[in-house]
């Protein structure tokens, strides 16, 4: 909401594509032994020896996935990396390298790209991933970021979406719904600012929710935590499109049903308070809001004693036979069919 009226603006065009690449990537350092050659040749060279390689890619489009009215470019760069690393965490693997491609319109000066890549660099350092390449091009409409992430794991460590059994427990990390409510707060303040540009938002009561939206973290720690508990999930997925959508993904791919219990959902107190402020049902937001980047997974019921009471995990339901369907069990013990009402980037 606070705008520098006289920012320094260096035209990207005067650097040219390769000059821009050299300028933006000069601070990337190599930290992975598997990176033999990173940026600077026609292709990167990797050596994973006996490890299996996992790969995922994601694209973020201005006006669809982010709004620069309240998303600082540094945070956007950080979040773009996190959303990709989260996919590797959901395979029970370790992220090792990323490529970064950016399409940018001429309304963005060099300083804006520096901010974006500052965030990417911070995330790369935090998650110890090497930036090994990418591409830059022009855009007619706005900013587009595409990141591809590579990771590694031993074959026996990898967890897919299709391994859940009808007797398994359903577990989630952290808390859910906060990122969506952080977005609602930011959208509200944007509307206030548009009416009165002199108003300055007081966001002190919403710090956790806004952080979950603007600077989320991937759960790279879960792989280590589960290994220490001697638990290997039977299926796993990250919660980027909403809990209900992700449960349905697991169920369909594993050919099982599920009972999700409303009273077991892990909700942050600030999240509950802001739902009341906005007069929104907290359960509806918790199961349908996206961008939490927590991990949702199933474990054998025999592992219950290993995980119960662990502050990092919440058992929120159990899988059933496929014929029983996928349900939310309310606090009143009523079964409601679970629908996928999470984020859909292709919807109007």
mmCIF file of C-alpha atoms in Angstrom:
data_model
loop_
_atom_site.group_PDB
_atom_site.id
_atom_site.type_symbol
_atom_site.label_atom_id
_atom_site.label_comp_id
_atom_site.label_asym_id
_atom_site.label_seq_id
_atom_site.Cartn_x
_atom_site.Cartn_y
_atom_site.Cartn_z
ATOM 1 C CA UNK A 1 0.000 0.000 0.000
ATOM 2 C CA UNK A 2 2.985 2.328 0.573
ATOM 3 C CA UNK A 3 4.460 3.434 -2.736
ATOM 4 C CA UNK A 4 7.828 5.043 -3.366
ATOM 5 C CA UNK A 5 6.966 8.006 -5.596
ATOM 6 C CA UNK A 6 10.481 8.298 -7.042
ATOM 7 C CA UNK A 7 11.898 4.798 -7.454
ATOM 8 C CA UNK A 8 15.085 4.182 -9.388
ATOM 9 C CA UNK A 9 14.207 2.700 -12.776
ATOM 10 C CA UNK A 10 16.820 1.028 -14.948
ATOM 11 C CA UNK A 11 15.497 -0.215 -18.269
ATOM 12 C CA UNK A 12 15.854 -3.972 -18.709
ATOM 13 C CA UNK A 13 16.189 -3.487 -22.463
ATOM 14 C CA UNK A 14 19.565 -1.803 -22.080
ATOM 15 C CA UNK A 15 21.023 -4.947 -20.507
ATOM 16 C CA UNK A 16 19.715 -7.369 -23.133
ATOM 17 C CA UNK A 17 18.644 -10.944 -22.336
ATOM 18 C CA UNK A 18 22.073 -12.353 -21.510
ATOM 19 C CA UNK A 19 23.160 -9.275 -19.626
ATOM 20 C CA UNK A 20 19.976 -9.515 -17.566
ATOM 21 C CA UNK A 21 20.562 -13.207 -16.850
ATOM 22 C CA UNK A 22 24.155 -12.543 -15.782
ATOM 23 C CA UNK A 23 23.035 -9.667 -13.565
ATOM 24 C CA UNK A 24 20.196 -11.530 -11.834
ATOM 25 C CA UNK A 25 21.995 -14.848 -11.337
ATOM 26 C CA UNK A 26 25.376 -13.646 -10.114
ATOM 27 C CA UNK A 27 24.479 -14.297 -6.459
ATOM 28 C CA UNK A 28 23.358 -17.910 -6.879
ATOM 29 C CA UNK A 29 25.775 -20.356 -5.272
ATOM 30 C CA UNK A 30 26.113 -24.108 -5.766
ATOM 31 C CA UNK A 31 25.485 -26.163 -2.607
ATOM 32 C CA UNK A 32 24.473 -29.616 -3.914
ATOM 33 C CA UNK A 33 27.066 -32.273 -4.732
ATOM 34 C CA UNK A 34 24.775 -33.503 -7.502
ATOM 35 C CA UNK A 35 25.143 -30.210 -9.410
ATOM 36 C CA UNK A 36 28.071 -30.684 -11.791
ATOM 37 C CA UNK A 37 27.226 -27.665 -13.971
ATOM 38 C CA UNK A 38 24.658 -24.973 -13.290
ATOM 39 C CA UNK A 39 23.983 -21.701 -15.098
ATOM 40 C CA UNK A 40 26.230 -20.731 -17.994
ATOM 41 C CA UNK A 41 26.003 -23.482 -20.607
ATOM 42 C CA UNK A 42 23.353 -24.871 -22.955
ATOM 43 C CA UNK A 43 22.101 -27.189 -20.200
ATOM 44 C CA UNK A 44 22.787 -27.994 -16.574
ATOM 45 C CA UNK A 45 24.559 -31.241 -15.701
ATOM 46 C CA UNK A 46 23.442 -33.278 -12.689
ATOM 47 C CA UNK A 47 24.713 -36.494 -11.141
ATOM 48 C CA UNK A 48 22.329 -38.323 -8.816
ATOM 49 C CA UNK A 49 24.229 -41.624 -8.798
ATOM 50 C CA UNK A 50 21.951 -44.218 -7.157
ATOM 51 C CA UNK A 51 19.204 -41.764 -6.162
ATOM 52 C CA UNK A 52 15.864 -41.478 -7.908
ATOM 53 C CA UNK A 53 15.099 -38.065 -9.405
ATOM 54 C CA UNK A 54 11.732 -36.358 -8.859
ATOM 55 C CA UNK A 55 10.674 -33.371 -10.960
ATOM 56 C CA UNK A 56 7.804 -30.886 -10.703
ATOM 57 C CA UNK A 57 6.977 -27.567 -12.338
ATOM 58 C CA UNK A 58 4.628 -24.707 -11.544
ATOM 59 C CA UNK A 59 3.637 -21.427 -13.157
ATOM 60 C CA UNK A 60 2.396 -18.209 -11.517
ATOM 61 C CA UNK A 61 0.609 -15.551 -13.577
ATOM 62 C CA UNK A 62 -0.032 -11.969 -12.500
ATOM 63 C CA UNK A 63 -3.745 -11.369 -12.002
ATOM 64 C CA UNK A 64 -4.443 -15.085 -11.613
ATOM 65 C CA UNK A 65 -2.078 -16.302 -8.896
ATOM 66 C CA UNK A 66 -0.900 -13.036 -7.358
ATOM 67 C CA UNK A 67 -1.754 -9.348 -7.090
ATOM 68 C CA UNK A 68 1.179 -6.946 -6.926
ATOM 69 C CA UNK A 69 -1.014 -4.405 -5.122
ATOM 70 C CA UNK A 70 -0.139 -6.238 -1.915
ATOM 71 C CA UNK A 71 2.355 -8.947 -2.910
ATOM 72 C CA UNK A 72 5.895 -7.518 -2.666
ATOM 73 C CA UNK A 73 8.129 -8.830 -5.441
ATOM 74 C CA UNK A 74 10.639 -10.210 -2.937
ATOM 75 C CA UNK A 75 7.892 -12.220 -1.264
ATOM 76 C CA UNK A 76 6.618 -13.365 -4.651
ATOM 77 C CA UNK A 77 10.019 -14.750 -5.590
ATOM 78 C CA UNK A 78 10.269 -16.543 -2.254
ATOM 79 C CA UNK A 79 6.757 -17.970 -2.515
ATOM 80 C CA UNK A 80 7.291 -19.160 -6.080
ATOM 81 C CA UNK A 81 10.194 -21.310 -4.904
ATOM 82 C CA UNK A 82 8.338 -22.557 -1.817
ATOM 83 C CA UNK A 83 5.293 -23.721 -3.799
ATOM 84 C CA UNK A 84 7.541 -25.878 -5.964
ATOM 85 C CA UNK A 85 9.696 -27.242 -3.149
ATOM 86 C CA UNK A 86 6.469 -28.249 -1.378
ATOM 87 C CA UNK A 87 5.652 -30.619 -4.257
ATOM 88 C CA UNK A 88 8.960 -32.400 -3.722
ATOM 89 C CA UNK A 89 8.336 -32.591 0.033
ATOM 90 C CA UNK A 90 5.004 -34.241 -0.802
ATOM 91 C CA UNK A 91 6.931 -37.054 -2.511
ATOM 92 C CA UNK A 92 8.943 -37.569 0.709
ATOM 93 C CA UNK A 93 11.996 -36.422 -1.235
ATOM 94 C CA UNK A 94 14.607 -33.659 -0.860
ATOM 95 C CA UNK A 95 14.587 -30.715 -3.277
ATOM 96 C CA UNK A 96 18.023 -30.110 -4.790
ATOM 97 C CA UNK A 97 17.812 -27.853 -7.866
ATOM 98 C CA UNK A 98 15.441 -25.400 -9.563
ATOM 99 C CA UNK A 99 15.227 -23.591 -12.883
ATOM 100 C CA UNK A 100 13.565 -20.172 -13.017
ATOM 101 C CA UNK A 101 11.840 -18.697 -16.072
ATOM 102 C CA UNK A 102 10.352 -15.210 -16.109
ATOM 103 C CA UNK A 103 8.264 -13.320 -18.672
ATOM 104 C CA UNK A 104 8.119 -9.606 -17.883
ATOM 105 C CA UNK A 105 6.485 -6.547 -19.454
ATOM 106 C CA UNK A 106 8.286 -3.245 -20.011
ATOM 107 C CA UNK A 107 6.521 -1.670 -17.037
ATOM 108 C CA UNK A 108 8.999 -3.496 -14.777
ATOM 109 C CA UNK A 109 12.439 -1.862 -14.401
ATOM 110 C CA UNK A 110 15.599 -3.744 -13.511
ATOM 111 C CA UNK A 111 15.154 -2.845 -9.833
ATOM 112 C CA UNK A 112 11.857 -4.758 -9.757
ATOM 113 C CA UNK A 113 13.546 -7.854 -11.166
ATOM 114 C CA UNK A 114 16.290 -7.506 -8.594
ATOM 115 C CA UNK A 115 13.664 -7.591 -5.846
ATOM 116 C CA UNK A 116 12.035 -10.682 -7.371
ATOM 117 C CA UNK A 117 15.360 -12.490 -7.628
ATOM 118 C CA UNK A 118 16.328 -11.391 -4.124
ATOM 119 C CA UNK A 119 13.348 -13.404 -2.876
ATOM 120 C CA UNK A 120 14.274 -16.353 -5.084
ATOM 121 C CA UNK A 121 17.833 -16.230 -3.729
ATOM 122 C CA UNK A 122 16.623 -16.139 -0.110
ATOM 123 C CA UNK A 123 14.416 -19.193 -0.712
ATOM 124 C CA UNK A 124 17.175 -21.032 -2.561
ATOM 125 C CA UNK A 125 19.470 -20.484 0.421
ATOM 126 C CA UNK A 126 16.788 -21.451 2.960
ATOM 127 C CA UNK A 127 15.918 -24.712 1.191
ATOM 128 C CA UNK A 128 19.446 -25.395 -0.051
ATOM 129 C CA UNK A 129 18.403 -25.728 -3.682
ATOM 130 C CA UNK A 130 20.738 -24.752 -6.512
ATOM 131 C CA UNK A 131 19.409 -22.430 -9.209
ATOM 132 C CA UNK A 132 20.813 -24.095 -12.332
ATOM 133 C CA UNK A 133 19.127 -22.342 -15.246
ATOM 134 C CA UNK A 134 15.946 -20.933 -16.719
ATOM 135 C CA UNK A 135 14.818 -18.399 -19.301
ATOM 136 C CA UNK A 136 13.705 -14.787 -19.629
ATOM 137 C CA UNK A 137 11.400 -13.268 -22.214
ATOM 138 C CA UNK A 138 9.000 -10.381 -22.677
ATOM 139 C CA UNK A 139 5.327 -10.362 -21.757
ATOM 140 C CA UNK A 140 2.516 -8.240 -23.207
ATOM 141 C CA UNK A 141 0.321 -8.356 -20.110
ATOM 142 C CA UNK A 142 2.341 -8.584 -16.912
ATOM 143 C CA UNK A 143 4.618 -10.842 -14.921
ATOM 144 C CA UNK A 144 4.776 -14.618 -15.332
ATOM 145 C CA UNK A 145 7.049 -16.903 -13.307
ATOM 146 C CA UNK A 146 7.641 -20.575 -14.046
ATOM 147 C CA UNK A 147 9.815 -22.721 -11.827
ATOM 148 C CA UNK A 148 10.856 -26.330 -12.300
ATOM 149 C CA UNK A 149 12.202 -28.172 -9.279
ATOM 150 C CA UNK A 150 14.243 -31.360 -9.092
ATOM 151 C CA UNK A 151 14.747 -33.530 -6.065
ATOM 152 C CA UNK A 152 16.202 -36.815 -4.989
ATOM 153 C CA UNK A 153 15.289 -39.760 -2.804
ATOM 154 C CA UNK A 154 16.044 -43.434 -2.404
ATOM 155 C CA UNK A 155 13.465 -45.505 -4.244
ATOM 156 C CA UNK A 156 12.066 -46.984 -1.040
ATOM 157 C CA UNK A 157 11.549 -43.507 0.461
ATOM 158 C CA UNK A 158 9.300 -42.086 -2.266
ATOM 159 C CA UNK A 159 5.619 -41.728 -1.393
ATOM 160 C CA UNK A 160 2.907 -41.489 -4.059
ATOM 161 C CA UNK A 161 -0.749 -40.460 -3.909
ATOM 162 C CA UNK A 162 -2.062 -43.929 -4.683
ATOM 163 C CA UNK A 163 -0.876 -45.984 -1.702
ATOM 164 C CA UNK A 164 -3.568 -45.307 0.924
ATOM 165 C CA UNK A 165 -5.354 -48.336 2.393
ATOM 166 C CA UNK A 166 -8.943 -48.417 3.663
ATOM 167 C CA UNK A 167 -7.751 -48.859 7.267
ATOM 168 C CA UNK A 168 -5.236 -45.987 7.258
ATOM 169 C CA UNK A 169 -5.328 -42.843 9.392
ATOM 170 C CA UNK A 170 -5.450 -39.406 7.737
ATOM 171 C CA UNK A 171 -2.877 -36.937 9.084
ATOM 172 C CA UNK A 172 -2.070 -33.286 8.380
ATOM 173 C CA UNK A 173 0.874 -31.127 9.403
ATOM 174 C CA UNK A 174 0.587 -27.698 11.026
ATOM 175 C CA UNK A 175 -2.673 -25.772 10.802
ATOM 176 C CA UNK A 176 -4.917 -25.023 7.838
ATOM 177 C CA UNK A 177 -6.976 -22.183 6.399
ATOM 178 C CA UNK A 178 -4.782 -19.299 7.574
ATOM 179 C CA UNK A 179 -3.363 -18.472 4.125
ATOM 180 C CA UNK A 180 -6.847 -18.022 2.672
ATOM 181 C CA UNK A 181 -7.912 -15.675 5.462
ATOM 182 C CA UNK A 182 -4.667 -13.756 5.059
ATOM 183 C CA UNK A 183 -5.682 -13.220 1.435
ATOM 184 C CA UNK A 184 -9.125 -11.970 2.518
ATOM 185 C CA UNK A 185 -7.533 -9.413 4.855
ATOM 186 C CA UNK A 186 -5.211 -8.181 2.101
ATOM 187 C CA UNK A 187 -8.061 -7.954 -0.403
ATOM 188 C CA UNK A 188 -10.126 -5.940 2.073
ATOM 189 C CA UNK A 189 -7.280 -3.521 2.739
ATOM 190 C CA UNK A 190 -6.699 -3.144 -1.002
ATOM 191 C CA UNK A 191 -10.321 -2.063 -1.462
ATOM 192 C CA UNK A 192 -10.015 0.428 1.406
ATOM 193 C CA UNK A 193 -6.826 1.820 -0.136
ATOM 194 C CA UNK A 194 -8.504 2.231 -3.532
ATOM 195 C CA UNK A 195 -11.241 4.335 -1.933
ATOM 196 C CA UNK A 196 -8.833 6.317 0.245
ATOM 197 C CA UNK A 197 -5.175 6.161 -0.876
ATOM 198 C CA UNK A 198 -4.126 8.098 2.229
ATOM 199 C CA UNK A 199 -5.273 5.341 4.581
ATOM 200 C CA UNK A 200 -2.626 3.099 6.058
ATOM 201 C CA UNK A 201 -3.683 -0.431 7.053
ATOM 202 C CA UNK A 202 -3.255 -1.606 10.638
ATOM 203 C CA UNK A 203 -2.358 -5.264 10.166
ATOM 204 C CA UNK A 204 -1.029 -6.042 13.650
ATOM 205 C CA UNK A 205 -3.970 -8.347 14.449
ATOM 206 C CA UNK A 206 -3.415 -10.345 11.274
ATOM 207 C CA UNK A 207 0.348 -10.914 11.206
ATOM 208 C CA UNK A 208 0.236 -14.720 11.236
ATOM 209 C CA UNK A 209 -2.442 -14.953 8.545
ATOM 210 C CA UNK A 210 -0.655 -12.489 6.264
ATOM 211 C CA UNK A 211 2.652 -14.274 6.727
ATOM 212 C CA UNK A 212 0.993 -17.558 5.737
ATOM 213 C CA UNK A 213 -0.211 -15.878 2.533
ATOM 214 C CA UNK A 214 2.810 -13.754 1.596
ATOM 215 C CA UNK A 215 5.676 -15.853 2.962
ATOM 216 C CA UNK A 216 4.626 -19.492 3.322
ATOM 217 C CA UNK A 217 7.119 -22.245 4.070
ATOM 218 C CA UNK A 218 7.391 -25.734 2.610
ATOM 219 C CA UNK A 219 7.477 -28.566 5.162
ATOM 220 C CA UNK A 220 10.990 -29.801 4.438
ATOM 221 C CA UNK A 221 11.197 -30.909 8.081
ATOM 222 C CA UNK A 222 8.459 -33.535 7.808
ATOM 223 C CA UNK A 223 10.630 -36.059 5.984
ATOM 224 C CA UNK A 224 13.132 -35.966 8.849
ATOM 225 C CA UNK A 225 10.433 -36.014 11.538
ATOM 226 C CA UNK A 226 8.725 -39.070 10.054
ATOM 227 C CA UNK A 227 12.035 -40.868 9.588
ATOM 228 C CA UNK A 228 12.859 -40.299 13.268
ATOM 229 C CA UNK A 229 9.439 -41.728 14.214
ATOM 230 C CA UNK A 230 10.036 -44.713 11.906
ATOM 231 C CA UNK A 231 6.887 -43.885 9.943
ATOM 232 C CA UNK A 232 6.581 -44.090 6.177
ATOM 233 C CA UNK A 233 3.321 -42.626 4.848
ATOM 234 C CA UNK A 234 1.305 -44.813 2.517
ATOM 235 C CA UNK A 235 0.237 -41.766 0.464
ATOM 236 C CA UNK A 236 0.959 -38.042 0.582
ATOM 237 C CA UNK A 237 0.065 -34.727 -1.092
ATOM 238 C CA UNK A 238 0.626 -31.050 -0.305
ATOM 239 C CA UNK A 239 -2.282 -28.738 0.502
ATOM 240 C CA UNK A 240 -2.019 -26.085 -2.189
ATOM 241 C CA UNK A 241 -5.541 -26.259 -3.636
ATOM 242 C CA UNK A 242 -7.539 -26.810 -0.427
ATOM 243 C CA UNK A 243 -7.900 -29.723 1.986
ATOM 244 C CA UNK A 244 -11.118 -31.076 0.472
ATOM 245 C CA UNK A 245 -9.645 -31.188 -3.038
ATOM 246 C CA UNK A 246 -6.472 -32.899 -1.827
ATOM 247 C CA UNK A 247 -8.367 -35.542 0.183
ATOM 248 C CA UNK A 248 -10.407 -36.330 -2.910
ATOM 249 C CA UNK A 249 -7.201 -36.645 -4.959
ATOM 250 C CA UNK A 250 -5.797 -39.173 -2.466
ATOM 251 C CA UNK A 251 -9.057 -41.120 -2.341
ATOM 252 C CA UNK A 252 -9.504 -41.316 -6.103
ATOM 253 C CA UNK A 253 -5.936 -42.337 -6.791
ATOM 254 C CA UNK A 254 -5.864 -44.849 -3.931
ATOM 255 C CA UNK A 255 -9.414 -46.112 -4.609
ATOM 256 C CA UNK A 256 -10.555 -45.598 -1.011
ATOM 257 C CA UNK A 257 -13.137 -43.542 0.867
ATOM 258 C CA UNK A 258 -12.589 -41.213 3.810
ATOM 259 C CA UNK A 259 -14.187 -39.802 6.931
ATOM 260 C CA UNK A 260 -12.824 -36.358 7.808
ATOM 261 C CA UNK A 261 -13.760 -35.146 11.309
ATOM 262 C CA UNK A 262 -14.652 -31.477 11.746
ATOM 263 C CA UNK A 263 -13.649 -31.392 15.411
ATOM 264 C CA UNK A 264 -10.155 -32.670 14.576
ATOM 265 C CA UNK A 265 -9.234 -29.864 12.137
ATOM 266 C CA UNK A 266 -6.145 -27.939 13.395
ATOM 267 C CA UNK A 267 -7.094 -24.246 13.410
ATOM 268 C CA UNK A 268 -4.960 -21.346 14.640
ATOM 269 C CA UNK A 269 -6.705 -19.048 17.191
ATOM 270 C CA UNK A 270 -5.990 -15.957 15.043
ATOM 271 C CA UNK A 271 -7.608 -17.735 12.117
ATOM 272 C CA UNK A 272 -10.749 -18.486 14.151
ATOM 273 C CA UNK A 273 -10.990 -14.875 15.372
ATOM 274 C CA UNK A 274 -10.703 -13.428 11.864
ATOM 275 C CA UNK A 275 -13.272 -15.872 10.491
ATOM 276 C CA UNK A 276 -15.659 -14.522 13.134
ATOM 277 C CA UNK A 277 -14.740 -10.948 12.174
ATOM 278 C CA UNK A 278 -15.509 -11.674 8.510
ATOM 279 C CA UNK A 279 -18.600 -13.726 9.455
ATOM 280 C CA UNK A 280 -17.248 -16.753 7.596
ATOM 281 C CA UNK A 281 -17.581 -20.336 8.794
ATOM 282 C CA UNK A 282 -14.132 -21.493 9.904
ATOM 283 C CA UNK A 283 -14.684 -25.104 8.851
ATOM 284 C CA UNK A 284 -15.706 -24.064 5.337
ATOM 285 C CA UNK A 285 -12.526 -22.004 4.997
ATOM 286 C CA UNK A 286 -10.319 -24.670 6.566
ATOM 287 C CA UNK A 287 -11.364 -27.418 4.170
ATOM 288 C CA UNK A 288 -11.632 -25.271 1.023
ATOM 289 C CA UNK A 289 -8.992 -22.561 1.369
ATOM 290 C CA UNK A 290 -5.694 -23.215 -0.409
ATOM 291 C CA UNK A 291 -2.029 -22.241 -0.287
ATOM 292 C CA UNK A 292 -1.302 -23.644 3.158
ATOM 293 C CA UNK A 293 1.537 -25.813 1.775
ATOM 294 C CA UNK A 294 1.124 -28.211 4.651
ATOM 295 C CA UNK A 295 1.375 -31.948 3.971
ATOM 296 C CA UNK A 296 -1.567 -34.340 4.039
ATOM 297 C CA UNK A 297 -0.746 -38.022 4.325
ATOM 298 C CA UNK A 298 -1.992 -41.426 5.386
ATOM 299 C CA UNK A 299 -0.301 -43.874 7.737
ATOM 300 C CA UNK A 300 -1.074 -47.432 8.822
ATOM 301 C CA UNK A 301 -3.270 -47.581 11.903
ATOM 302 C CA UNK A 302 -0.493 -49.571 13.612
ATOM 303 C CA UNK A 303 1.575 -46.354 13.665
ATOM 304 C CA UNK A 304 -0.998 -44.492 15.769
ATOM 305 C CA UNK A 305 1.043 -44.745 18.985
ATOM 306 C CA UNK A 306 4.122 -43.343 17.215
ATOM 307 C CA UNK A 307 2.370 -40.158 16.090
ATOM 308 C CA UNK A 308 -0.329 -39.452 18.720
ATOM 309 C CA UNK A 309 0.321 -36.329 20.753
ATOM 310 C CA UNK A 310 3.060 -35.128 18.398
ATOM 311 C CA UNK A 311 2.648 -31.334 18.074
ATOM 312 C CA UNK A 312 3.693 -31.384 14.410
ATOM 313 C CA UNK A 313 0.823 -33.631 13.310
ATOM 314 C CA UNK A 314 -2.953 -33.879 13.666
ATOM 315 C CA UNK A 315 -4.941 -37.039 12.973
ATOM 316 C CA UNK A 316 -8.009 -35.623 11.235
ATOM 317 C CA UNK A 317 -9.762 -38.728 9.939
ATOM 318 C CA UNK A 318 -9.446 -42.222 8.591
ATOM 319 C CA UNK A 319 -9.762 -43.913 5.249
ATOM 320 C CA UNK A 320 -12.605 -46.320 4.473
ATOM 321 C CA UNK A 321 -13.676 -48.663 1.733
ATOM 322 C CA UNK A 322 -14.224 -46.847 -1.559
ATOM 323 C CA UNK A 323 -17.908 -47.794 -1.555
ATOM 324 C CA UNK A 324 -18.487 -45.798 1.650
ATOM 325 C CA UNK A 325 -17.642 -42.515 -0.107
ATOM 326 C CA UNK A 326 -15.828 -39.385 1.058
ATOM 327 C CA UNK A 327 -17.447 -37.512 3.943
ATOM 328 C CA UNK A 328 -17.045 -34.717 6.451
ATOM 329 C CA UNK A 329 -18.295 -35.803 9.865
ATOM 330 C CA UNK A 330 -19.595 -32.683 11.621
ATOM 331 C CA UNK A 331 -19.414 -31.864 15.324
ATOM 332 C CA UNK A 332 -23.047 -32.963 15.481
ATOM 333 C CA UNK A 333 -21.948 -36.359 14.102
ATOM 334 C CA UNK A 334 -23.696 -35.766 10.766
ATOM 335 C CA UNK A 335 -22.066 -37.098 7.601
ATOM 336 C CA UNK A 336 -21.858 -34.643 4.697
ATOM 337 C CA UNK A 337 -20.393 -35.636 1.304
ATOM 338 C CA UNK A 338 -17.079 -33.855 0.808
ATOM 339 C CA UNK A 339 -16.929 -31.725 -2.351
ATOM 340 C CA UNK A 340 -13.870 -30.289 -4.067
ATOM 341 C CA UNK A 341 -14.401 -26.558 -3.623
ATOM 342 C CA UNK A 342 -10.768 -25.546 -3.425
ATOM 343 C CA UNK A 343 -8.744 -23.386 -5.789
ATOM 344 C CA UNK A 344 -9.303 -23.879 -9.508
ATOM 345 C CA UNK A 345 -7.064 -21.686 -11.677
ATOM 346 C CA UNK A 346 -9.134 -22.467 -14.783
ATOM 347 C CA UNK A 347 -12.477 -21.358 -13.355
ATOM 348 C CA UNK A 348 -14.046 -18.080 -14.465
#
